[in-house]
Amino acid sequence: MTDTPSLMFQETAEAAEAVERLFAQEAKTFAELGRVIAERGPAVVSMSARGSSDHAASFFKYLFEIHTGIPVASIGPSVASVYDASLKLEHALHITISQSGGSPDIVAAQASAKKGGAVTLAVVNVAESPLAKAADIVLPIHAGPERSVAATKSFIASAAALAGVTQAASGDAALKDALGRLPGALAAACDVDWEPALPLLTNAGSIYTAGRGPGFAIALEAALKAKETAQLHAEAFSLAELMHGPMQLVDKGFPILAFVPEDAALASSAQSLEKLRGFGAQIASFSSRDLGERTIRTPSTGHGQVDPLVSLVGYYRLIERVARERGLNPDTPDKLKKVTETI
C-alpha cells in the first residue's frame, strides 16, 4: 500500500471550499429559484439522474418533502431516451443532476420534461455542457475539476446545492444557518477518526449501509462507493426497512455502517441498531452523538438533516483506505470511467 495520497483523498478535502464557492457565487440563482417555485406553485418536482447524482436526488427528495410538503418524483431517463414517452409535467419543476451534463439519456429526459410543460433546472459541474445549455435555469456546483473516478467533492457540492434549492423554496431560517456552517463542518470532518470502522470492512465480503431520511440517501451513496472503489459488495437500506426481510442475513460478525444524525429519527434509529447488535452485527455509526462502540464522531452543522453530508467526508476517507488495504487503486477502478454516457 502506497503512502502517496490518492486523488480521492485529496478531492474529498476540497469539498468544503467547493461548497463555500457554491453559496458565495450562486446567491442570485438560489433567489431566482425561490421566486420561480413560489410563482409556479408546482404540484410535483420531478428529477432525473444516474449514479452518485441519483443519490444526491434522494437526499433532496427527503429534504424538500420535509420542508415544503411538495412530492418529489424520480423519472427514469430511459422513459424518454429509449421508450420515447411524452412527459406530462405542466407547472412542474424538473431537476437534472449531472457532473458532466453530457449523457444523452438525461439530456433527452430534460427535453421531454420541458416539452411537457416543466421549468427545467440543471445542477451541473460543467456549466457549458449540453444539459446546461438546454436548461431554463443552470445551477453550477463549482466543484472544479475532479480526476478520481469516484465522485466525492462533486457529490457533496451537488447535494449542498439541492439543499440550497430547498432552503430557497421553504425560507427555513434554521436550514439557512446550517448551510452557512456547512463548509466549516466539512473542513473539520477531514480530521474525523474513522479508524475504528476499518477492521469491519478490510476483509469483509458484504456489508449493509443504513440510515433514515436524508441519512438513508447518504447510505445509498456509501454503498456505491464501497462497490466502485473497494470492490466490496454493499447494500443500502433504510433502517426501518432493514428491520424487515434484510435482517434475516444479519448474524454474528455481520458488518453494518449506519449514518445517524441528530434528527427526528435518532431515537428509533438507535433502537434499531441495538436490535441488530443483539443479532451479532458489528456496527460502526457516523454521528455527532455517542451511539456506542465504533461511533465515528462527526462535526455538526447544528441541523440533523444536513449533517449526513458531513459524515461523508469521514466515510470517503475510510473507504479510500479500505480500497488501498485491499490492494486496489481507488482513483482508477479497472471497469469504470469518470464520465459514462448512456442512452
PDB file of N, CA and C in Angstrom, residues 151-244:
ATOM      1  N   ALA A 151     -16.737  10.028  -7.422  1.00  0.00           N
ATOM      2  CA  ALA A 151     -17.214  11.395  -7.168  1.00  0.00           C
ATOM      3  C   ALA A 151     -17.249  11.640  -5.666  1.00  0.00           C
ATOM      4  N   THR A 152     -16.523  12.639  -5.212  1.00  0.00           N
ATOM      5  CA  THR A 152     -16.514  12.981  -3.786  1.00  0.00           C
ATOM      6  C   THR A 152     -16.963  14.431  -3.608  1.00  0.00           C
ATOM      7  N   LYS A 153     -16.077  15.373  -3.898  1.00  0.00           N
ATOM      8  CA  LYS A 153     -16.451  16.784  -3.725  1.00  0.00           C
ATOM      9  C   LYS A 153     -17.612  17.163  -4.630  1.00  0.00           C
ATOM     10  N   SER A 154     -17.714  16.545  -5.811  1.00  0.00           N
ATOM     11  CA  SER A 154     -18.825  16.886  -6.707  1.00  0.00           C
ATOM     12  C   SER A 154     -20.150  16.365  -6.164  1.00  0.00           C
ATOM     13  N   PHE A 155     -20.116  15.202  -5.491  1.00  0.00           N
ATOM     14  CA  PHE A 155     -21.355  14.709  -4.880  1.00  0.00           C
ATOM     15  C   PHE A 155     -21.782  15.629  -3.741  1.00  0.00           C
ATOM     16  N   ILE A 156     -20.854  15.952  -2.855  1.00  0.00           N
ATOM     17  CA  ILE A 156     -21.197  16.790  -1.705  1.00  0.00           C
ATOM     18  C   ILE A 156     -21.688  18.157  -2.171  1.00  0.00           C
ATOM     19  N   ALA A 157     -21.029  18.735  -3.178  1.00  0.00           N
ATOM     20  CA  ALA A 157     -21.448  20.036  -3.680  1.00  0.00           C
ATOM     21  C   ALA A 157     -22.821  19.958  -4.356  1.00  0.00           C
ATOM     22  N   SER A 158     -23.094  18.873  -5.090  1.00  0.00           N
ATOM     23  CA  SER A 158     -24.411  18.706  -5.724  1.00  0.00           C
ATOM     24  C   SER A 158     -25.504  18.628  -4.669  1.00  0.00           C
ATOM     25  N   ALA A 159     -25.273  17.822  -3.632  1.00  0.00           N
ATOM     26  CA  ALA A 159     -26.269  17.676  -2.567  1.00  0.00           C
ATOM     27  C   ALA A 159     -26.448  18.991  -1.820  1.00  0.00           C
ATOM     28  N   ALA A 160     -25.346  19.706  -1.600  1.00  0.00           N
ATOM     29  CA  ALA A 160     -25.443  21.012  -0.926  1.00  0.00           C
ATOM     30  C   ALA A 160     -26.231  22.005  -1.777  1.00  0.00           C
ATOM     31  N   ALA A 161     -26.016  21.968  -3.091  1.00  0.00           N
ATOM     32  CA  ALA A 161     -26.767  22.846  -3.987  1.00  0.00           C
ATOM     33  C   ALA A 161     -28.262  22.561  -3.901  1.00  0.00           C
ATOM     34  N   LEU A 162     -28.625  21.296  -3.834  1.00  0.00           N
ATOM     35  CA  LEU A 162     -30.030  20.911  -3.741  1.00  0.00           C
ATOM     36  C   LEU A 162     -30.615  21.281  -2.375  1.00  0.00           C
ATOM     37  N   ALA A 163     -29.791  21.227  -1.340  1.00  0.00           N
ATOM     38  CA  ALA A 163     -30.237  21.724  -0.030  1.00  0.00           C
ATOM     39  C   ALA A 163     -30.501  23.221  -0.110  1.00  0.00           C
ATOM     40  N   GLY A 164     -29.679  23.928  -0.896  1.00  0.00           N
ATOM     41  CA  GLY A 164     -29.899  25.352  -1.106  1.00  0.00           C
ATOM     42  C   GLY A 164     -31.200  25.633  -1.849  1.00  0.00           C
ATOM     43  N   VAL A 165     -31.542  24.769  -2.810  1.00  0.00           N
ATOM     44  CA  VAL A 165     -32.828  24.897  -3.507  1.00  0.00           C
ATOM     45  C   VAL A 165     -33.976  24.718  -2.514  1.00  0.00           C
ATOM     46  N   THR A 166     -33.826  23.738  -1.636  1.00  0.00           N
ATOM     47  CA  THR A 166     -34.852  23.501  -0.611  1.00  0.00           C
ATOM     48  C   THR A 166     -35.022  24.723   0.281  1.00  0.00           C
ATOM     49  N   GLN A 167     -33.904  25.303   0.712  1.00  0.00           N
ATOM     50  CA  GLN A 167     -33.977  26.475   1.581  1.00  0.00           C
ATOM     51  C   GLN A 167     -34.619  27.658   0.851  1.00  0.00           C
ATOM     52  N   ALA A 168     -34.284  27.815  -0.420  1.00  0.00           N
ATOM     53  CA  ALA A 168     -34.854  28.922  -1.187  1.00  0.00           C
ATOM     54  C   ALA A 168     -36.364  28.761  -1.339  1.00  0.00           C
ATOM     55  N   ALA A 169     -36.807  27.516  -1.487  1.00  0.00           N
ATOM     56  CA  ALA A 169     -38.238  27.256  -1.657  1.00  0.00           C
ATOM     57  C   ALA A 169     -39.009  27.393  -0.353  1.00  0.00           C
ATOM     58  N   SER A 170     -38.367  26.999   0.742  1.00  0.00           N
ATOM     59  CA  SER A 170     -39.075  26.953   2.028  1.00  0.00           C
ATOM     60  C   SER A 170     -38.888  28.208   2.869  1.00  0.00           C
ATOM     61  N   GLY A 171     -37.765  28.912   2.669  1.00  0.00           N
ATOM     62  CA  GLY A 171     -37.444  30.063   3.501  1.00  0.00           C
ATOM     63  C   GLY A 171     -37.066  29.698   4.917  1.00  0.00           C
ATOM     64  N   ASP A 172     -36.724  28.440   5.155  1.00  0.00           N
ATOM     65  CA  ASP A 172     -36.441  27.963   6.506  1.00  0.00           C
ATOM     66  C   ASP A 172     -35.150  28.591   7.046  1.00  0.00           C
ATOM     67  N   ALA A 173     -35.263  29.320   8.148  1.00  0.00           N
ATOM     68  CA  ALA A 173     -34.116  30.048   8.702  1.00  0.00           C
ATOM     69  C   ALA A 173     -33.078  29.106   9.299  1.00  0.00           C
ATOM     70  N   ALA A 174     -33.522  28.035   9.973  1.00  0.00           N
ATOM     71  CA  ALA A 174     -32.581  27.096  10.578  1.00  0.00           C
ATOM     72  C   ALA A 174     -31.774  26.376   9.511  1.00  0.00           C
ATOM     73  N   LEU A 175     -32.424  26.035   8.398  1.00  0.00           N
ATOM     74  CA  LEU A 175     -31.715  25.385   7.296  1.00  0.00           C
ATOM     75  C   LEU A 175     -30.704  26.345   6.677  1.00  0.00           C
ATOM     76  N   LYS A 176     -31.075  27.612   6.544  1.00  0.00           N
ATOM     77  CA  LYS A 176     -30.149  28.611   6.017  1.00  0.00           C
ATOM     78  C   LYS A 176     -28.911  28.730   6.904  1.00  0.00           C
ATOM     79  N   ASP A 177     -29.110  28.779   8.208  1.00  0.00           N
ATOM     80  CA  ASP A 177     -27.976  28.874   9.135  1.00  0.00           C
ATOM     81  C   ASP A 177     -27.075  27.645   9.028  1.00  0.00           C
ATOM     82  N   ALA A 178     -27.684  26.470   8.908  1.00  0.00           N
ATOM     83  CA  ALA A 178     -26.904  25.230   8.820  1.00  0.00           C
ATOM     84  C   ALA A 178     -26.072  25.202   7.550  1.00  0.00           C
ATOM     85  N   LEU A 179     -26.629  25.652   6.435  1.00  0.00           N
ATOM     86  CA  LEU A 179     -25.876  25.675   5.181  1.00  0.00           C
ATOM     87  C   LEU A 179     -24.726  26.673   5.262  1.00  0.00           C
ATOM     88  N   GLY A 180     -24.916  27.735   6.029  1.00  0.00           N
ATOM     89  CA  GLY A 180     -23.817  28.667   6.260  1.00  0.00           C
ATOM     90  C   GLY A 180     -22.674  28.050   7.046  1.00  0.00           C
ATOM     91  N   ARG A 181     -23.020  27.102   7.916  1.00  0.00           N
ATOM     92  CA  ARG A 181     -21.996  26.425   8.724  1.00  0.00           C
ATOM     93  C   ARG A 181     -21.429  25.179   8.047  1.00  0.00           C
ATOM     94  N   LEU A 182     -22.040  24.773   6.942  1.00  0.00           N
ATOM     95  CA  LEU A 182     -21.634  23.519   6.300  1.00  0.00           C
ATOM     96  C   LEU A 182     -20.173  23.499   5.852  1.00  0.00           C
ATOM     97  N   PRO A 183     -19.645  24.539   5.192  1.00  0.00           N
ATOM     98  CA  PRO A 183     -18.232  24.475   4.793  1.00  0.00           C
ATOM     99  C   PRO A 183     -17.283  24.243   5.967  1.00  0.00           C
ATOM    100  N   GLY A 184     -17.528  24.917   7.087  1.00  0.00           N
ATOM    101  CA  GLY A 184     -16.669  24.723   8.255  1.00  0.00           C
ATOM    102  C   GLY A 184     -16.758  23.320   8.813  1.00  0.00           C
ATOM    103  N   ALA A 185     -17.964  22.758   8.832  1.00  0.00           N
ATOM    104  CA  ALA A 185     -18.135  21.394   9.334  1.00  0.00           C
ATOM    105  C   ALA A 185     -17.454  20.390   8.414  1.00  0.00           C
ATOM    106  N   LEU A 186     -17.539  20.614   7.099  1.00  0.00           N
ATOM    107  CA  LEU A 186     -16.876  19.726   6.140  1.00  0.00           C
ATOM    108  C   LEU A 186     -15.356  19.770   6.317  1.00  0.00           C
ATOM    109  N   ALA A 187     -14.823  20.958   6.522  1.00  0.00           N
ATOM    110  CA  ALA A 187     -13.380  21.087   6.729  1.00  0.00           C
ATOM    111  C   ALA A 187     -12.951  20.377   8.006  1.00  0.00           C
ATOM    112  N   ALA A 188     -13.727  20.546   9.076  1.00  0.00           N
ATOM    113  CA  ALA A 188     -13.394  19.893  10.348  1.00  0.00           C
ATOM    114  C   ALA A 188     -13.492  18.379  10.241  1.00  0.00           C
ATOM    115  N   ALA A 189     -14.382  17.891   9.383  1.00  0.00           N
ATOM    116  CA  ALA A 189     -14.588  16.452   9.257  1.00  0.00           C
ATOM    117  C   ALA A 189     -13.398  15.730   8.632  1.00  0.00           C
ATOM    118  N   CYS A 190     -12.482  16.476   8.031  1.00  0.00           N
ATOM    119  CA  CYS A 190     -11.267  15.853   7.484  1.00  0.00           C
ATOM    120  C   CYS A 190     -10.417  15.220   8.588  1.00  0.00           C
ATOM    121  N   ASP A 191     -10.631  15.651   9.831  1.00  0.00           N
ATOM    122  CA  ASP A 191      -9.859  15.131  10.957  1.00  0.00           C
ATOM    123  C   ASP A 191     -10.613  14.077  11.767  1.00  0.00           C
ATOM    124  N   VAL A 192     -11.751  13.638  11.251  1.00  0.00           N
ATOM    125  CA  VAL A 192     -12.536  12.611  11.958  1.00  0.00           C
ATOM    126  C   VAL A 192     -11.737  11.310  12.052  1.00  0.00           C
ATOM    127  N   ASP A 193     -11.841  10.648  13.203  1.00  0.00           N
ATOM    128  CA  ASP A 193     -11.158   9.362  13.399  1.00  0.00           C
ATOM    129  C   ASP A 193     -12.079   8.226  12.948  1.00  0.00           C
ATOM    130  N   TRP A 194     -11.879   7.764  11.707  1.00  0.00           N
ATOM    131  CA  TRP A 194     -12.681   6.671  11.168  1.00  0.00           C
ATOM    132  C   TRP A 194     -12.007   5.306  11.357  1.00  0.00           C
ATOM    133  N   GLU A 195     -10.834   5.274  11.969  1.00  0.00           N
ATOM    134  CA  GLU A 195     -10.073   4.030  12.119  1.00  0.00           C
ATOM    135  C   GLU A 195     -10.859   2.900  12.800  1.00  0.00           C
ATOM    136  N   PRO A 196     -11.742   3.181  13.801  1.00  0.00           N
ATOM    137  CA  PRO A 196     -12.463   2.072  14.429  1.00  0.00           C
ATOM    138  C   PRO A 196     -13.302   1.237  13.465  1.00  0.00           C
ATOM    139  N   ALA A 197     -13.692   1.820  12.324  1.00  0.00           N
ATOM    140  CA  ALA A 197     -14.509   1.070  11.369  1.00  0.00           C
ATOM    141  C   ALA A 197     -13.678   0.264  10.384  1.00  0.00           C
ATOM    142  N   LEU A 198     -12.386   0.537  10.311  1.00  0.00           N
ATOM    143  CA  LEU A 198     -11.542  -0.109   9.301  1.00  0.00           C
ATOM    144  C   LEU A 198     -11.527  -1.636   9.397  1.00  0.00           C
ATOM    145  N   PRO A 199     -11.381  -2.224  10.600  1.00  0.00           N
ATOM    146  CA  PRO A 199     -11.344  -3.693  10.673  1.00  0.00           C
ATOM    147  C   PRO A 199     -12.642  -4.355  10.206  1.00  0.00           C
ATOM    148  N   LEU A 200     -13.763  -3.642  10.267  1.00  0.00           N
ATOM    149  CA  LEU A 200     -15.034  -4.225   9.841  1.00  0.00           C
ATOM    150  C   LEU A 200     -15.084  -4.441   8.341  1.00  0.00           C
ATOM    151  N   LEU A 201     -14.345  -3.604   7.593  1.00  0.00           N
ATOM    152  CA  LEU A 201     -14.510  -3.587   6.137  1.00  0.00           C
ATOM    153  C   LEU A 201     -13.365  -4.214   5.360  1.00  0.00           C
ATOM    154  N   THR A 202     -12.166  -4.199   5.908  1.00  0.00           N
ATOM    155  CA  THR A 202     -10.989  -4.568   5.126  1.00  0.00           C
ATOM    156  C   THR A 202     -11.109  -5.958   4.520  1.00  0.00           C
ATOM    157  N   ASN A 203     -11.591  -6.921   5.298  1.00  0.00           N
ATOM    158  CA  ASN A 203     -11.700  -8.295   4.788  1.00  0.00           C
ATOM    159  C   ASN A 203     -13.141  -8.756   4.627  1.00  0.00           C
ATOM    160  N   ALA A 204     -14.064  -7.817   4.640  1.00  0.00           N
ATOM    161  CA  ALA A 204     -15.482  -8.180   4.537  1.00  0.00           C
ATOM    162  C   ALA A 204     -15.830  -8.649   3.129  1.00  0.00           C
ATOM    163  N   GLY A 205     -16.800  -9.545   3.054  1.00  0.00           N
ATOM    164  CA  GLY A 205     -17.305  -9.973   1.758  1.00  0.00           C
ATOM    165  C   GLY A 205     -18.539  -9.203   1.351  1.00  0.00           C
ATOM    166  N   SER A 206     -19.289  -8.712   2.349  1.00  0.00           N
ATOM    167  CA  SER A 206     -20.518  -7.984   2.083  1.00  0.00           C
ATOM    168  C   SER A 206     -20.864  -7.149   3.310  1.00  0.00           C
ATOM    169  N   ILE A 207     -21.472  -5.996   3.085  1.00  0.00           N
ATOM    170  CA  ILE A 207     -21.875  -5.140   4.195  1.00  0.00           C
ATOM    171  C   ILE A 207     -23.242  -4.526   3.895  1.00  0.00           C
ATOM    172  N   TYR A 208     -23.891  -4.037   4.951  1.00  0.00           N
ATOM    173  CA  TYR A 208     -25.054  -3.176   4.811  1.00  0.00           C
ATOM    174  C   TYR A 208     -24.634  -1.754   5.177  1.00  0.00           C
ATOM    175  N   THR A 209     -25.197  -0.777   4.464  1.00  0.00           N
ATOM    176  CA  THR A 209     -25.144   0.605   4.902  1.00  0.00           C
ATOM    177  C   THR A 209     -26.586   1.034   5.168  1.00  0.00           C
ATOM    178  N   ALA A 210     -26.787   1.900   6.152  1.00  0.00           N
ATOM    179  CA  ALA A 210     -28.158   2.170   6.577  1.00  0.00           C
ATOM    180  C   ALA A 210     -28.307   3.565   7.154  1.00  0.00           C
ATOM    181  N   GLY A 211     -29.544   4.054   7.143  1.00  0.00           N
ATOM    182  CA  GLY A 211     -29.885   5.341   7.731  1.00  0.00           C
ATOM    183  C   GLY A 211     -31.369   5.582   7.561  1.00  0.00           C
ATOM    184  N   ARG A 212     -31.850   6.704   8.063  1.00  0.00           N
ATOM    185  CA  ARG A 212     -33.243   7.114   7.888  1.00  0.00           C
ATOM    186  C   ARG A 212     -33.282   8.489   7.238  1.00  0.00           C
ATOM    187  N   GLY A 213     -34.290   8.756   6.422  1.00  0.00           N
ATOM    188  CA  GLY A 213     -34.442  10.060   5.811  1.00  0.00           C
ATOM    189  C   GLY A 213     -33.210  10.472   5.021  1.00  0.00           C
ATOM    190  N   PRO A 214     -32.711  11.710   5.210  1.00  0.00           N
ATOM    191  CA  PRO A 214     -31.508  12.126   4.491  1.00  0.00           C
ATOM    192  C   PRO A 214     -30.313  11.207   4.751  1.00  0.00           C
ATOM    193  N   GLY A 215     -30.268  10.588   5.929  1.00  0.00           N
ATOM    194  CA  GLY A 215     -29.192   9.641   6.225  1.00  0.00           C
ATOM    195  C   GLY A 215     -29.249   8.406   5.352  1.00  0.00           C
ATOM    196  N   PHE A 216     -30.449   7.975   4.960  1.00  0.00           N
ATOM    197  CA  PHE A 216     -30.580   6.834   4.054  1.00  0.00           C
ATOM    198  C   PHE A 216     -30.028   7.184   2.677  1.00  0.00           C
ATOM    199  N   ALA A 217     -30.269   8.412   2.212  1.00  0.00           N
ATOM    200  CA  ALA A 217     -29.714   8.828   0.927  1.00  0.00           C
ATOM    201  C   ALA A 217     -28.189   8.735   0.938  1.00  0.00           C
ATOM    202  N   ILE A 218     -27.583   9.103   2.055  1.00  0.00           N
ATOM    203  CA  ILE A 218     -26.127   9.021   2.167  1.00  0.00           C
ATOM    204  C   ILE A 218     -25.673   7.572   2.265  1.00  0.00           C
ATOM    205  N   ALA A 219     -26.479   6.711   2.875  1.00  0.00           N
ATOM    206  CA  ALA A 219     -26.168   5.280   2.894  1.00  0.00           C
ATOM    207  C   ALA A 219     -26.147   4.706   1.479  1.00  0.00           C
ATOM    208  N   LEU A 220     -27.038   5.178   0.606  1.00  0.00           N
ATOM    209  CA  LEU A 220     -27.031   4.748  -0.796  1.00  0.00           C
ATOM    210  C   LEU A 220     -25.713   5.126  -1.467  1.00  0.00           C
ATOM    211  N   GLU A 221     -25.273   6.345  -1.237  1.00  0.00           N
ATOM    212  CA  GLU A 221     -24.009   6.799  -1.799  1.00  0.00           C
ATOM    213  C   GLU A 221     -22.842   5.993  -1.232  1.00  0.00           C
ATOM    214  N   ALA A 222     -22.873   5.694   0.060  1.00  0.00           N
ATOM    215  CA  ALA A 222     -21.795   4.927   0.690  1.00  0.00           C
ATOM    216  C   ALA A 222     -21.700   3.531   0.094  1.00  0.00           C
ATOM    217  N   ALA A 223     -22.840   2.908  -0.168  1.00  0.00           N
ATOM    218  CA  ALA A 223     -22.830   1.558  -0.745  1.00  0.00           C
ATOM    219  C   ALA A 223     -22.215   1.569  -2.139  1.00  0.00           C
ATOM    220  N   LEU A 224     -22.552   2.573  -2.926  1.00  0.00           N
ATOM    221  CA  LEU A 224     -21.971   2.660  -4.268  1.00  0.00           C
ATOM    222  C   LEU A 224     -20.463   2.824  -4.202  1.00  0.00           C
ATOM    223  N   LYS A 225     -19.976   3.681  -3.300  1.00  0.00           N
ATOM    224  CA  LYS A 225     -18.537   3.902  -3.208  1.00  0.00           C
ATOM    225  C   LYS A 225     -17.803   2.642  -2.752  1.00  0.00           C
ATOM    226  N   ALA A 226     -18.439   1.847  -1.886  1.00  0.00           N
ATOM    227  CA  ALA A 226     -17.812   0.593  -1.469  1.00  0.00           C
ATOM    228  C   ALA A 226     -17.620  -0.335  -2.661  1.00  0.00           C
ATOM    229  N   LYS A 227     -18.612  -0.383  -3.527  1.00  0.00           N
ATOM    230  CA  LYS A 227     -18.519  -1.246  -4.709  1.00  0.00           C
ATOM    231  C   LYS A 227     -17.458  -0.757  -5.680  1.00  0.00           C
ATOM    232  N   GLU A 228     -17.522   0.545  -6.021  1.00  0.00           N
ATOM    233  CA  GLU A 228     -16.690   1.010  -7.123  1.00  0.00           C
ATOM    234  C   GLU A 228     -15.233   1.250  -6.735  1.00  0.00           C
ATOM    235  N   THR A 229     -14.953   1.544  -5.474  1.00  0.00           N
ATOM    236  CA  THR A 229     -13.562   1.803  -5.093  1.00  0.00           C
ATOM    237  C   THR A 229     -12.887   0.603  -4.447  1.00  0.00           C
ATOM    238  N   ALA A 230     -13.617  -0.148  -3.618  1.00  0.00           N
ATOM    239  CA  ALA A 230     -13.017  -1.238  -2.848  1.00  0.00           C
ATOM    240  C   ALA A 230     -13.474  -2.625  -3.294  1.00  0.00           C
ATOM    241  N   GLN A 231     -14.275  -2.675  -4.359  1.00  0.00           N
ATOM    242  CA  GLN A 231     -14.826  -3.949  -4.829  1.00  0.00           C
ATOM    243  C   GLN A 231     -15.458  -4.723  -3.675  1.00  0.00           C
ATOM    244  N   LEU A 232     -16.180  -3.998  -2.837  1.00  0.00           N
ATOM    245  CA  LEU A 232     -16.839  -4.565  -1.666  1.00  0.00           C
ATOM    246  C   LEU A 232     -18.345  -4.521  -1.878  1.00  0.00           C
ATOM    247  N   HIS A 233     -18.974  -5.675  -1.883  1.00  0.00           N
ATOM    248  CA  HIS A 233     -20.412  -5.711  -2.087  1.00  0.00           C
ATOM    249  C   HIS A 233     -21.121  -5.038  -0.909  1.00  0.00           C
ATOM    250  N   ALA A 234     -21.985  -4.092  -1.232  1.00  0.00           N
ATOM    251  CA  ALA A 234     -22.690  -3.344  -0.185  1.00  0.00           C
ATOM    252  C   ALA A 234     -24.118  -3.089  -0.639  1.00  0.00           C
ATOM    253  N   GLU A 235     -25.034  -3.237   0.287  1.00  0.00           N
ATOM    254  CA  GLU A 235     -26.440  -2.911   0.039  1.00  0.00           C
ATOM    255  C   GLU A 235     -26.878  -1.850   1.035  1.00  0.00           C
ATOM    256  N   ALA A 236     -27.622  -0.873   0.539  1.00  0.00           N
ATOM    257  CA  ALA A 236     -28.114   0.203   1.392  1.00  0.00           C
ATOM    258  C   ALA A 236     -29.589   0.002   1.692  1.00  0.00           C
ATOM    259  N   PHE A 237     -29.955   0.233   2.954  1.00  0.00           N
ATOM    260  CA  PHE A 237     -31.341   0.118   3.375  1.00  0.00           C
ATOM    261  C   PHE A 237     -31.703   1.263   4.319  1.00  0.00           C
ATOM    262  N   SER A 238     -32.957   1.661   4.258  1.00  0.00           N
ATOM    263  CA  SER A 238     -33.499   2.433   5.364  1.00  0.00           C
ATOM    264  C   SER A 238     -33.426   1.556   6.610  1.00  0.00           C
ATOM    265  N   LEU A 239     -33.076   2.142   7.741  1.00  0.00           N
ATOM    266  CA  LEU A 239     -33.042   1.341   8.970  1.00  0.00           C
ATOM    267  C   LEU A 239     -34.415   0.765   9.284  1.00  0.00           C
ATOM    268  N   ALA A 240     -35.479   1.442   8.858  1.00  0.00           N
ATOM    269  CA  ALA A 240     -36.820   0.886   9.050  1.00  0.00           C
ATOM    270  C   ALA A 240     -37.006  -0.349   8.179  1.00  0.00           C
ATOM    271  N   GLU A 241     -36.554  -0.284   6.926  1.00  0.00           N
ATOM    272  CA  GLU A 241     -36.697  -1.414   6.010  1.00  0.00           C
ATOM    273  C   GLU A 241     -35.793  -2.574   6.427  1.00  0.00           C
ATOM    274  N   LEU A 242     -34.640  -2.256   6.996  1.00  0.00           N
ATOM    275  CA  LEU A 242     -33.708  -3.299   7.426  1.00  0.00           C
ATOM    276  C   LEU A 242     -34.318  -4.175   8.517  1.00  0.00           C
ATOM    277  N   MET A 243     -35.264  -3.617   9.255  1.00  0.00           N
ATOM    278  CA  MET A 243     -35.933  -4.378  10.312  1.00  0.00           C
ATOM    279  C   MET A 243     -36.894  -5.433   9.761  1.00  0.00           C
ATOM    280  N   HIS A 244     -37.072  -5.469   8.449  1.00  0.00           N
ATOM    281  CA  HIS A 244     -37.937  -6.460   7.814  1.00  0.00           C
ATOM    282  C   HIS A 244     -37.072  -7.563   7.201  1.00  0.00           C
TER     283      HIS A 244
END
